Amino acid sequence: MKRKTPQGRVILNSVREAGRPLTPLEIHSLASAKIPRLGIATTYRHIKVLAETEKIVAVDYPGQPPRYEWADGRDKVHFACRTCDKLFALEDPTENTPPSNVPKGFKVQGYEVMLYGTCPEC
Ligand SMILES: [Zn+2]
Protein backbone atom coordinates (compact mmCIF):
# COMPACT_ATOMS: atom_id res chain seq x y z
CA MET A 1 0.00 0.00 0.00
CA LYS A 2 1.25 3.43 -0.90
CA ARG A 3 2.05 5.63 2.06
CA LYS A 4 -0.56 8.29 2.54
CA THR A 5 0.64 11.87 2.16
CA PRO A 6 -0.47 13.90 5.16
CA GLN A 7 -3.42 16.11 4.28
CA GLY A 8 -1.66 19.25 5.51
CA ARG A 9 1.19 18.61 3.07
CA VAL A 10 -1.17 18.09 0.15
CA ILE A 11 -2.94 21.33 1.02
CA LEU A 12 0.36 23.21 1.34
CA ASN A 13 1.51 21.83 -2.02
CA SER A 14 -1.75 22.89 -3.65
CA VAL A 15 -1.19 26.45 -2.45
CA ARG A 16 2.44 26.41 -3.56
CA GLU A 17 1.74 24.95 -6.99
CA ALA A 18 -1.04 27.46 -7.66
CA GLY A 19 1.51 30.28 -7.42
CA ARG A 20 -1.14 32.81 -6.51
CA PRO A 21 -3.25 33.56 -3.45
CA LEU A 22 -6.25 31.25 -3.17
CA THR A 23 -9.53 31.38 -1.27
CA PRO A 24 -10.19 28.50 1.14
CA LEU A 25 -12.75 27.20 -1.38
CA GLU A 26 -10.19 27.21 -4.19
CA ILE A 27 -7.69 25.45 -1.90
CA HIS A 28 -10.35 22.89 -1.03
CA SER A 29 -11.20 22.21 -4.65
CA LEU A 30 -7.51 21.76 -5.63
CA ALA A 31 -6.66 19.60 -2.62
CA SER A 32 -9.73 17.41 -2.93
CA ALA A 33 -8.54 16.38 -6.40
CA LYS A 34 -5.79 14.55 -4.48
CA ILE A 35 -7.66 13.71 -1.29
CA PRO A 36 -11.04 12.22 -2.10
CA ARG A 37 -13.76 13.13 0.42
CA LEU A 38 -11.70 15.95 1.93
CA GLY A 39 -14.12 17.97 4.02
CA ILE A 40 -14.32 21.75 3.88
CA ALA A 41 -14.08 21.96 7.70
CA THR A 42 -10.91 19.85 7.59
CA THR A 43 -9.52 22.13 4.89
CA TYR A 44 -10.19 25.21 7.04
CA ARG A 45 -8.51 23.52 10.00
CA HIS A 46 -5.37 22.78 7.97
CA ILE A 47 -5.33 26.32 6.55
CA LYS A 48 -5.46 27.69 10.09
CA VAL A 49 -2.54 25.49 11.22
CA LEU A 50 -0.49 26.29 8.10
CA ALA A 51 -1.08 30.02 8.64
CA GLU A 52 -0.20 29.79 12.34
CA THR A 53 3.03 27.97 11.55
CA GLU A 54 3.73 30.55 8.82
CA LYS A 55 3.86 28.04 5.98
CA ILE A 56 1.24 30.13 4.23
CA VAL A 57 0.27 33.77 4.65
CA ALA A 58 -3.08 35.47 4.43
CA VAL A 59 -3.48 38.12 1.76
CA ASP A 60 -6.18 40.66 2.48
CA TYR A 61 -8.44 41.60 -0.35
CA PRO A 62 -10.79 44.33 0.84
CA GLY A 63 -14.41 43.27 0.76
CA GLN A 64 -13.51 39.64 0.02
CA PRO A 65 -12.57 36.60 2.08
CA PRO A 66 -8.83 36.39 2.75
CA ARG A 67 -6.70 34.50 0.26
CA TYR A 68 -3.73 32.39 1.22
CA GLU A 69 -0.42 32.03 -0.52
CA TRP A 70 2.76 30.08 0.06
CA ALA A 71 5.09 31.91 2.45
CA ASP A 72 8.30 31.94 0.43
CA GLY A 73 9.62 35.01 2.24
CA ARG A 74 9.76 37.15 -0.90
CA ASP A 75 8.02 40.48 -1.07
CA LYS A 76 5.33 40.52 -3.67
CA VAL A 77 2.84 42.87 -5.14
CA HIS A 78 -0.64 41.54 -5.56
CA PHE A 79 -2.82 42.09 -8.54
CA ALA A 80 -6.57 41.76 -8.24
CA CYS A 81 -8.58 41.10 -11.38
CA ARG A 82 -11.81 43.03 -11.10
CA THR A 83 -13.50 40.80 -13.67
CA CYS A 84 -12.87 37.30 -12.27
CA ASP A 85 -11.85 38.32 -8.71
CA LYS A 86 -8.68 36.23 -8.85
CA LEU A 87 -5.58 37.46 -7.07
CA PHE A 88 -2.13 37.13 -8.59
CA ALA A 89 1.31 37.52 -7.06
CA LEU A 90 3.67 39.63 -9.15
CA GLU A 91 7.30 40.47 -8.72
CA ASP A 92 7.49 43.82 -7.01
CA PRO A 93 7.72 46.47 -9.76
CA THR A 94 8.44 49.18 -7.18
CA GLU A 95 11.64 47.35 -6.18
CA ASN A 96 10.58 47.04 -2.61
CA THR A 97 10.82 50.65 -1.53
CA PRO A 98 8.49 51.27 1.36
CA PRO A 99 7.11 54.80 1.59
CA SER A 100 9.52 56.85 3.69
CA ASN A 101 7.65 60.12 4.04
CA VAL A 102 5.47 59.07 6.96
CA PRO A 103 4.67 61.54 9.74
CA LYS A 104 7.06 61.81 12.67
CA GLY A 105 6.60 59.11 15.28
CA PHE A 106 5.45 56.41 12.83
CA LYS A 107 7.74 53.49 12.14
CA VAL A 108 7.16 51.56 8.91
CA GLN A 109 7.50 47.81 9.44
CA GLY A 110 6.08 46.70 6.14
CA TYR A 111 3.79 47.71 3.39
CA GLU A 112 1.39 46.16 0.98
CA VAL A 113 0.60 47.08 -2.55
CA MET A 114 -2.50 45.93 -4.35
CA LEU A 115 -2.89 46.60 -8.02
CA TYR A 116 -6.30 46.35 -9.69
CA GLY A 117 -7.25 45.71 -13.26
CA THR A 118 -7.92 42.81 -15.58
CA CYS A 119 -5.88 39.60 -15.81
CA PRO A 120 -4.61 38.09 -19.11
CA GLU A 121 -7.50 35.59 -19.13
CA CYS A 122 -10.10 38.33 -18.90
ZN1 LIG B 1 -9.51 37.85 -14.55
PDB file of N, CA and C in Angstrom, residues 1-77:
ATOM      1  N   MET A   1       0.844  -1.203   0.000  1.00  0.00           N
ATOM      2  CA  MET A   1       0.000   0.000   0.000  1.00  0.00           C
ATOM      3  C   MET A   1       0.880   1.254   0.000  1.00  0.00           C
ATOM      4  N   LYS A   2       0.502   2.192  -0.820  1.00  0.00           N
ATOM      5  CA  LYS A   2       1.250   3.434  -0.900  1.00  0.00           C
ATOM      6  C   LYS A   2       1.063   4.254   0.372  1.00  0.00           C
ATOM      7  N   ARG A   3       2.135   4.835   0.841  1.00  0.00           N
ATOM      8  CA  ARG A   3       2.047   5.629   2.058  1.00  0.00           C
ATOM      9  C   ARG A   3       1.227   6.885   1.801  1.00  0.00           C
ATOM     10  N   LYS A   4       0.326   7.140   2.708  1.00  0.00           N
ATOM     11  CA  LYS A   4      -0.561   8.291   2.536  1.00  0.00           C
ATOM     12  C   LYS A   4       0.185   9.591   2.820  1.00  0.00           C
ATOM     13  N   THR A   5       0.059  10.547   1.913  1.00  0.00           N
ATOM     14  CA  THR A   5       0.645  11.867   2.159  1.00  0.00           C
ATOM     15  C   THR A   5      -0.238  12.585   3.172  1.00  0.00           C
ATOM     16  N   PRO A   6       0.368  13.178   4.191  1.00  0.00           N
ATOM     17  CA  PRO A   6      -0.465  13.897   5.157  1.00  0.00           C
ATOM     18  C   PRO A   6      -1.293  14.988   4.469  1.00  0.00           C
ATOM     19  N   GLN A   7      -2.514  15.138   4.913  1.00  0.00           N
ATOM     20  CA  GLN A   7      -3.424  16.114   4.285  1.00  0.00           C
ATOM     21  C   GLN A   7      -2.840  17.527   4.279  1.00  0.00           C
ATOM     22  N   GLY A   8      -2.214  17.902   5.412  1.00  0.00           N
ATOM     23  CA  GLY A   8      -1.661  19.246   5.508  1.00  0.00           C
ATOM     24  C   GLY A   8      -0.624  19.520   4.421  1.00  0.00           C
ATOM     25  N   ARG A   9       0.175  18.470   4.108  1.00  0.00           N
ATOM     26  CA  ARG A   9       1.195  18.609   3.075  1.00  0.00           C
ATOM     27  C   ARG A   9       0.567  18.768   1.691  1.00  0.00           C
ATOM     28  N   VAL A  10      -0.476  17.989   1.437  1.00  0.00           N
ATOM     29  CA  VAL A  10      -1.173  18.090   0.149  1.00  0.00           C
ATOM     30  C   VAL A  10      -1.760  19.493  -0.016  1.00  0.00           C
ATOM     31  N   ILE A  11      -2.339  19.998   1.069  1.00  0.00           N
ATOM     32  CA  ILE A  11      -2.944  21.330   1.024  1.00  0.00           C
ATOM     33  C   ILE A  11      -1.868  22.400   0.805  1.00  0.00           C
ATOM     34  N   LEU A  12      -0.749  22.267   1.517  1.00  0.00           N
ATOM     35  CA  LEU A  12       0.358  23.209   1.337  1.00  0.00           C
ATOM     36  C   LEU A  12       0.882  23.166  -0.101  1.00  0.00           C
ATOM     37  N   ASN A  13       1.042  21.955  -0.637  1.00  0.00           N
ATOM     38  CA  ASN A  13       1.514  21.826  -2.023  1.00  0.00           C
ATOM     39  C   ASN A  13       0.541  22.444  -3.014  1.00  0.00           C
ATOM     40  N   SER A  14      -0.747  22.297  -2.761  1.00  0.00           N
ATOM     41  CA  SER A  14      -1.754  22.894  -3.652  1.00  0.00           C
ATOM     42  C   SER A  14      -1.592  24.402  -3.700  1.00  0.00           C
ATOM     43  N   VAL A  15      -1.360  25.002  -2.517  1.00  0.00           N
ATOM     44  CA  VAL A  15      -1.187  26.454  -2.451  1.00  0.00           C
ATOM     45  C   VAL A  15       0.096  26.854  -3.175  1.00  0.00           C
ATOM     46  N   ARG A  16       1.161  26.064  -2.936  1.00  0.00           N
ATOM     47  CA  ARG A  16       2.441  26.406  -3.557  1.00  0.00           C
ATOM     48  C   ARG A  16       2.392  26.278  -5.065  1.00  0.00           C
ATOM     49  N   GLU A  17       1.797  25.186  -5.541  1.00  0.00           N
ATOM     50  CA  GLU A  17       1.743  24.955  -6.988  1.00  0.00           C
ATOM     51  C   GLU A  17       0.860  25.967  -7.717  1.00  0.00           C
ATOM     52  N   ALA A  18      -0.144  26.483  -7.018  1.00  0.00           N
ATOM     53  CA  ALA A  18      -1.040  27.457  -7.656  1.00  0.00           C
ATOM     54  C   ALA A  18      -0.274  28.734  -8.000  1.00  0.00           C
ATOM     55  N   GLY A  19       0.690  29.106  -7.154  1.00  0.00           N
ATOM     56  CA  GLY A  19       1.509  30.280  -7.424  1.00  0.00           C
ATOM     57  C   GLY A  19       0.771  31.597  -7.319  1.00  0.00           C
ATOM     58  N   ARG A  20      -0.398  31.557  -6.730  1.00  0.00           N
ATOM     59  CA  ARG A  20      -1.135  32.808  -6.509  1.00  0.00           C
ATOM     60  C   ARG A  20      -2.019  32.607  -5.280  1.00  0.00           C
ATOM     61  N   PRO A  21      -2.430  33.702  -4.647  1.00  0.00           N
ATOM     62  CA  PRO A  21      -3.251  33.562  -3.447  1.00  0.00           C
ATOM     63  C   PRO A  21      -4.612  32.930  -3.776  1.00  0.00           C
ATOM     64  N   LEU A  22      -5.015  31.980  -2.938  1.00  0.00           N
ATOM     65  CA  LEU A  22      -6.255  31.246  -3.174  1.00  0.00           C
ATOM     66  C   LEU A  22      -7.235  31.438  -2.022  1.00  0.00           C
ATOM     67  N   THR A  23      -8.513  31.399  -2.329  1.00  0.00           N
ATOM     68  CA  THR A  23      -9.526  31.383  -1.268  1.00  0.00           C
ATOM     69  C   THR A  23      -9.558  29.975  -0.672  1.00  0.00           C
ATOM     70  N   PRO A  24     -10.061  29.849   0.564  1.00  0.00           N
ATOM     71  CA  PRO A  24     -10.191  28.501   1.142  1.00  0.00           C
ATOM     72  C   PRO A  24     -10.970  27.558   0.224  1.00  0.00           C
ATOM     73  N   LEU A  25     -11.975  28.065  -0.475  1.00  0.00           N
ATOM     74  CA  LEU A  25     -12.746  27.201  -1.377  1.00  0.00           C
ATOM     75  C   LEU A  25     -11.916  26.728  -2.562  1.00  0.00           C
ATOM     76  N   GLU A  26     -11.077  27.616  -3.099  1.00  0.00           N
ATOM     77  CA  GLU A  26     -10.188  27.213  -4.192  1.00  0.00           C
ATOM     78  C   GLU A  26      -9.174  26.181  -3.704  1.00  0.00           C
ATOM     79  N   ILE A  27      -8.647  26.400  -2.488  1.00  0.00           N
ATOM     80  CA  ILE A  27      -7.693  25.445  -1.905  1.00  0.00           C
ATOM     81  C   ILE A  27      -8.375  24.097  -1.732  1.00  0.00           C
ATOM     82  N   HIS A  28      -9.604  24.132  -1.239  1.00  0.00           N
ATOM     83  CA  HIS A  28     -10.353  22.887  -1.030  1.00  0.00           C
ATOM     84  C   HIS A  28     -10.558  22.154  -2.347  1.00  0.00           C
ATOM     85  N   SER A  29     -10.914  22.896  -3.393  1.00  0.00           N
ATOM     86  CA  SER A  29     -11.197  22.213  -4.650  1.00  0.00           C
ATOM     87  C   SER A  29      -9.927  21.627  -5.270  1.00  0.00           C
ATOM     88  N   LEU A  30      -8.785  22.317  -5.130  1.00  0.00           N
ATOM     89  CA  LEU A  30      -7.515  21.764  -5.628  1.00  0.00           C
ATOM     90  C   LEU A  30      -7.066  20.549  -4.814  1.00  0.00           C
ATOM     91  N   ALA A  31      -7.150  20.679  -3.484  1.00  0.00           N
ATOM     92  CA  ALA A  31      -6.663  19.596  -2.617  1.00  0.00           C
ATOM     93  C   ALA A  31      -7.565  18.369  -2.704  1.00  0.00           C
ATOM     94  N   SER A  32      -8.851  18.575  -2.918  1.00  0.00           N
ATOM     95  CA  SER A  32      -9.735  17.406  -2.932  1.00  0.00           C
ATOM     96  C   SER A  32      -9.596  16.602  -4.229  1.00  0.00           C
ATOM     97  N   ALA A  33      -8.884  17.179  -5.216  1.00  0.00           N
ATOM     98  CA  ALA A  33      -8.542  16.380  -6.399  1.00  0.00           C
ATOM     99  C   ALA A  33      -7.556  15.278  -6.011  1.00  0.00           C
ATOM    100  N   LYS A  34      -6.792  15.521  -4.940  1.00  0.00           N
ATOM    101  CA  LYS A  34      -5.792  14.553  -4.484  1.00  0.00           C
ATOM    102  C   LYS A  34      -6.236  13.784  -3.244  1.00  0.00           C
ATOM    103  N   ILE A  35      -7.141  14.383  -2.487  1.00  0.00           N
ATOM    104  CA  ILE A  35      -7.656  13.709  -1.292  1.00  0.00           C
ATOM    105  C   ILE A  35      -9.169  13.555  -1.462  1.00  0.00           C
ATOM    106  N   PRO A  36      -9.604  12.405  -1.936  1.00  0.00           N
ATOM    107  CA  PRO A  36     -11.044  12.222  -2.097  1.00  0.00           C
ATOM    108  C   PRO A  36     -11.759  12.366  -0.749  1.00  0.00           C
ATOM    109  N   ARG A  37     -12.925  12.945  -0.769  1.00  0.00           N
ATOM    110  CA  ARG A  37     -13.764  13.132   0.423  1.00  0.00           C
ATOM    111  C   ARG A  37     -13.135  14.068   1.453  1.00  0.00           C
ATOM    112  N   LEU A  38     -12.250  14.935   1.024  1.00  0.00           N
ATOM    113  CA  LEU A  38     -11.701  15.947   1.933  1.00  0.00           C
ATOM    114  C   LEU A  38     -12.819  16.925   2.298  1.00  0.00           C
ATOM    115  N   GLY A  39     -13.051  17.077   3.584  1.00  0.00           N
ATOM    116  CA  GLY A  39     -14.122  17.968   4.023  1.00  0.00           C
ATOM    117  C   GLY A  39     -13.684  19.423   4.027  1.00  0.00           C
ATOM    118  N   ILE A  40     -14.642  20.320   3.871  1.00  0.00           N
ATOM    119  CA  ILE A  40     -14.321  21.746   3.879  1.00  0.00           C
ATOM    120  C   ILE A  40     -13.869  22.181   5.275  1.00  0.00           C
ATOM    121  N   ALA A  41     -14.469  21.608   6.333  1.00  0.00           N
ATOM    122  CA  ALA A  41     -14.076  21.957   7.704  1.00  0.00           C
ATOM    123  C   ALA A  41     -12.631  21.523   7.966  1.00  0.00           C
ATOM    124  N   THR A  42     -12.279  20.354   7.454  1.00  0.00           N
ATOM    125  CA  THR A  42     -10.907  19.850   7.588  1.00  0.00           C
ATOM    126  C   THR A  42      -9.945  20.782   6.859  1.00  0.00           C
ATOM    127  N   THR A  43     -10.355  21.219   5.679  1.00  0.00           N
ATOM    128  CA  THR A  43      -9.519  22.132   4.892  1.00  0.00           C
ATOM    129  C   THR A  43      -9.268  23.422   5.678  1.00  0.00           C
ATOM    130  N   TYR A  44     -10.333  23.992   6.238  1.00  0.00           N
ATOM    131  CA  TYR A  44     -10.194  25.213   7.037  1.00  0.00           C
ATOM    132  C   TYR A  44      -9.250  25.000   8.210  1.00  0.00           C
ATOM    133  N   ARG A  45      -9.356  23.808   8.843  1.00  0.00           N
ATOM    134  CA  ARG A  45      -8.507  23.519   9.997  1.00  0.00           C
ATOM    135  C   ARG A  45      -7.027  23.489   9.582  1.00  0.00           C
ATOM    136  N   HIS A  46      -6.750  22.839   8.448  1.00  0.00           N
ATOM    137  CA  HIS A  46      -5.368  22.784   7.968  1.00  0.00           C
ATOM    138  C   HIS A  46      -4.857  24.166   7.575  1.00  0.00           C
ATOM    139  N   ILE A  47      -5.721  24.961   6.943  1.00  0.00           N
ATOM    140  CA  ILE A  47      -5.333  26.320   6.548  1.00  0.00           C
ATOM    141  C   ILE A  47      -4.937  27.118   7.783  1.00  0.00           C
ATOM    142  N   LYS A  48      -5.735  26.976   8.845  1.00  0.00           N
ATOM    143  CA  LYS A  48      -5.462  27.689  10.094  1.00  0.00           C
ATOM    144  C   LYS A  48      -4.085  27.283  10.645  1.00  0.00           C
ATOM    145  N   VAL A  49      -3.823  25.986  10.691  1.00  0.00           N
ATOM    146  CA  VAL A  49      -2.543  25.494  11.216  1.00  0.00           C
ATOM    147  C   VAL A  49      -1.380  25.965  10.337  1.00  0.00           C
ATOM    148  N   LEU A  50      -1.551  25.875   9.017  1.00  0.00           N
ATOM    149  CA  LEU A  50      -0.486  26.288   8.095  1.00  0.00           C
ATOM    150  C   LEU A  50      -0.204  27.786   8.220  1.00  0.00           C
ATOM    151  N   ALA A  51      -1.263  28.576   8.474  1.00  0.00           N
ATOM    152  CA  ALA A  51      -1.078  30.020   8.638  1.00  0.00           C
ATOM    153  C   ALA A  51      -0.399  30.314   9.978  1.00  0.00           C
ATOM    154  N   GLU A  52      -0.804  29.581  11.016  1.00  0.00           N
ATOM    155  CA  GLU A  52      -0.201  29.793  12.342  1.00  0.00           C
ATOM    156  C   GLU A  52       1.275  29.411  12.357  1.00  0.00           C
ATOM    157  N   THR A  53       1.627  28.391  11.587  1.00  0.00           N
ATOM    158  CA  THR A  53       3.026  27.968  11.551  1.00  0.00           C
ATOM    159  C   THR A  53       3.793  28.677  10.432  1.00  0.00           C
ATOM    160  N   GLU A  54       3.129  29.682   9.839  1.00  0.00           N
ATOM    161  CA  GLU A  54       3.734  30.549   8.823  1.00  0.00           C
ATOM    162  C   GLU A  54       4.254  29.816   7.595  1.00  0.00           C
ATOM    163  N   LYS A  55       3.568  28.726   7.245  1.00  0.00           N
ATOM    164  CA  LYS A  55       3.864  28.045   5.983  1.00  0.00           C
ATOM    165  C   LYS A  55       3.138  28.755   4.839  1.00  0.00           C
ATOM    166  N   ILE A  56       1.995  29.329   5.193  1.00  0.00           N
ATOM    167  CA  ILE A  56       1.236  30.129   4.229  1.00  0.00           C
ATOM    168  C   ILE A  56       0.898  31.463   4.895  1.00  0.00           C
ATOM    169  N   VAL A  57       0.651  32.468   4.094  1.00  0.00           N
ATOM    170  CA  VAL A  57       0.270  33.767   4.649  1.00  0.00           C
ATOM    171  C   VAL A  57      -1.050  34.221   4.051  1.00  0.00           C
ATOM    172  N   ALA A  58      -1.808  34.922   4.880  1.00  0.00           N
ATOM    173  CA  ALA A  58      -3.082  35.466   4.430  1.00  0.00           C
ATOM    174  C   ALA A  58      -2.835  36.743   3.640  1.00  0.00           C
ATOM    175  N   VAL A  59      -3.545  36.900   2.561  1.00  0.00           N
ATOM    176  CA  VAL A  59      -3.480  38.117   1.759  1.00  0.00           C
ATOM    177  C   VAL A  59      -4.854  38.761   1.834  1.00  0.00           C
ATOM    178  N   ASP A  60      -4.897  39.972   2.359  1.00  0.00           N
ATOM    179  CA  ASP A  60      -6.184  40.656   2.477  1.00  0.00           C
ATOM    180  C   ASP A  60      -6.607  41.255   1.154  1.00  0.00           C
ATOM    181  N   TYR A  61      -7.854  41.028   0.843  1.00  0.00           N
ATOM    182  CA  TYR A  61      -8.437  41.604  -0.354  1.00  0.00           C
ATOM    183  C   TYR A  61      -9.703  42.294   0.139  1.00  0.00           C
ATOM    184  N   PRO A  62      -9.669  43.616   0.225  1.00  0.00           N
ATOM    185  CA  PRO A  62     -10.789  44.332   0.842  1.00  0.00           C
ATOM    186  C   PRO A  62     -12.143  43.914   0.271  1.00  0.00           C
ATOM    187  N   GLY A  63     -13.069  43.630   1.176  1.00  0.00           N
ATOM    188  CA  GLY A  63     -14.415  43.270   0.765  1.00  0.00           C
ATOM    189  C   GLY A  63     -14.562  41.826   0.330  1.00  0.00           C
ATOM    190  N   GLN A  64     -13.498  41.029   0.480  1.00  0.00           N
ATOM    191  CA  GLN A  64     -13.509  39.638   0.023  1.00  0.00           C
ATOM    192  C   GLN A  64     -12.937  38.765   1.135  1.00  0.00           C
ATOM    193  N   PRO A  65     -13.224  37.470   1.094  1.00  0.00           N
ATOM    194  CA  PRO A  65     -12.574  36.602   2.079  1.00  0.00           C
ATOM    195  C   PRO A  65     -11.070  36.603   1.856  1.00  0.00           C
ATOM    196  N   PRO A  66     -10.286  36.392   2.928  1.00  0.00           N
ATOM    197  CA  PRO A  66      -8.834  36.393   2.750  1.00  0.00           C
ATOM    198  C   PRO A  66      -8.382  35.267   1.831  1.00  0.00           C
ATOM    199  N   ARG A  67      -7.319  35.532   1.116  1.00  0.00           N
ATOM    200  CA  ARG A  67      -6.699  34.500   0.259  1.00  0.00           C
ATOM    201  C   ARG A  67      -5.433  34.062   0.967  1.00  0.00           C
ATOM    202  N   TYR A  68      -4.952  32.895   0.604  1.00  0.00           N
ATOM    203  CA  TYR A  68      -3.727  32.388   1.221  1.00  0.00           C
ATOM    204  C   TYR A  68      -2.717  32.052   0.146  1.00  0.00           C
ATOM    205  N   GLU A  69      -1.465  32.391   0.420  1.00  0.00           N
ATOM    206  CA  GLU A  69      -0.417  32.031  -0.518  1.00  0.00           C
ATOM    207  C   GLU A  69       0.755  31.440   0.240  1.00  0.00           C
ATOM    208  N   TRP A  70       1.598  30.730  -0.504  1.00  0.00           N
ATOM    209  CA  TRP A  70       2.764  30.077   0.058  1.00  0.00           C
ATOM    210  C   TRP A  70       3.700  31.140   0.598  1.00  0.00           C
ATOM    211  N   ALA A  71       4.196  30.946   1.820  1.00  0.00           N
ATOM    212  CA  ALA A  71       5.095  31.909   2.446  1.00  0.00           C
ATOM    213  C   ALA A  71       6.524  31.623   2.011  1.00  0.00           C
ATOM    214  N   ASP A  72       6.927  32.199   0.893  1.00  0.00           N
ATOM    215  CA  ASP A  72       8.296  31.941   0.426  1.00  0.00           C
ATOM    216  C   ASP A  72       9.257  33.041   0.886  1.00  0.00           C
ATOM    217  N   GLY A  73       8.752  33.986   1.676  1.00  0.00           N
ATOM    218  CA  GLY A  73       9.617  35.010   2.237  1.00  0.00           C
ATOM    219  C   GLY A  73       9.963  36.138   1.288  1.00  0.00           C
ATOM    220  N   ARG A  74       9.457  36.065   0.044  1.00  0.00           N
ATOM    221  CA  ARG A  74       9.758  37.146  -0.901  1.00  0.00           C
ATOM    222  C   ARG A  74       8.642  38.173  -0.859  1.00  0.00           C
ATOM    223  N   ASP A  75       9.026  39.432  -1.009  1.00  0.00           N
ATOM    224  CA  ASP A  75       8.016  40.480  -1.071  1.00  0.00           C
ATOM    225  C   ASP A  75       7.369  40.462  -2.434  1.00  0.00           C
ATOM    226  N   LYS A  76       6.057  40.564  -2.414  1.00  0.00           N
ATOM    227  CA  LYS A  76       5.331  40.523  -3.669  1.00  0.00           C
ATOM    228  C   LYS A  76       4.304  41.630  -3.730  1.00  0.00           C
ATOM    229  N   VAL A  77       3.931  41.945  -4.922  1.00  0.00           N
ATOM    230  CA  VAL A  77       2.840  42.870  -5.135  1.00  0.00           C
ATOM    231  C   VAL A  77       1.674  42.026  -5.634  1.00  0.00           C
TER     232      VAL A  77
END
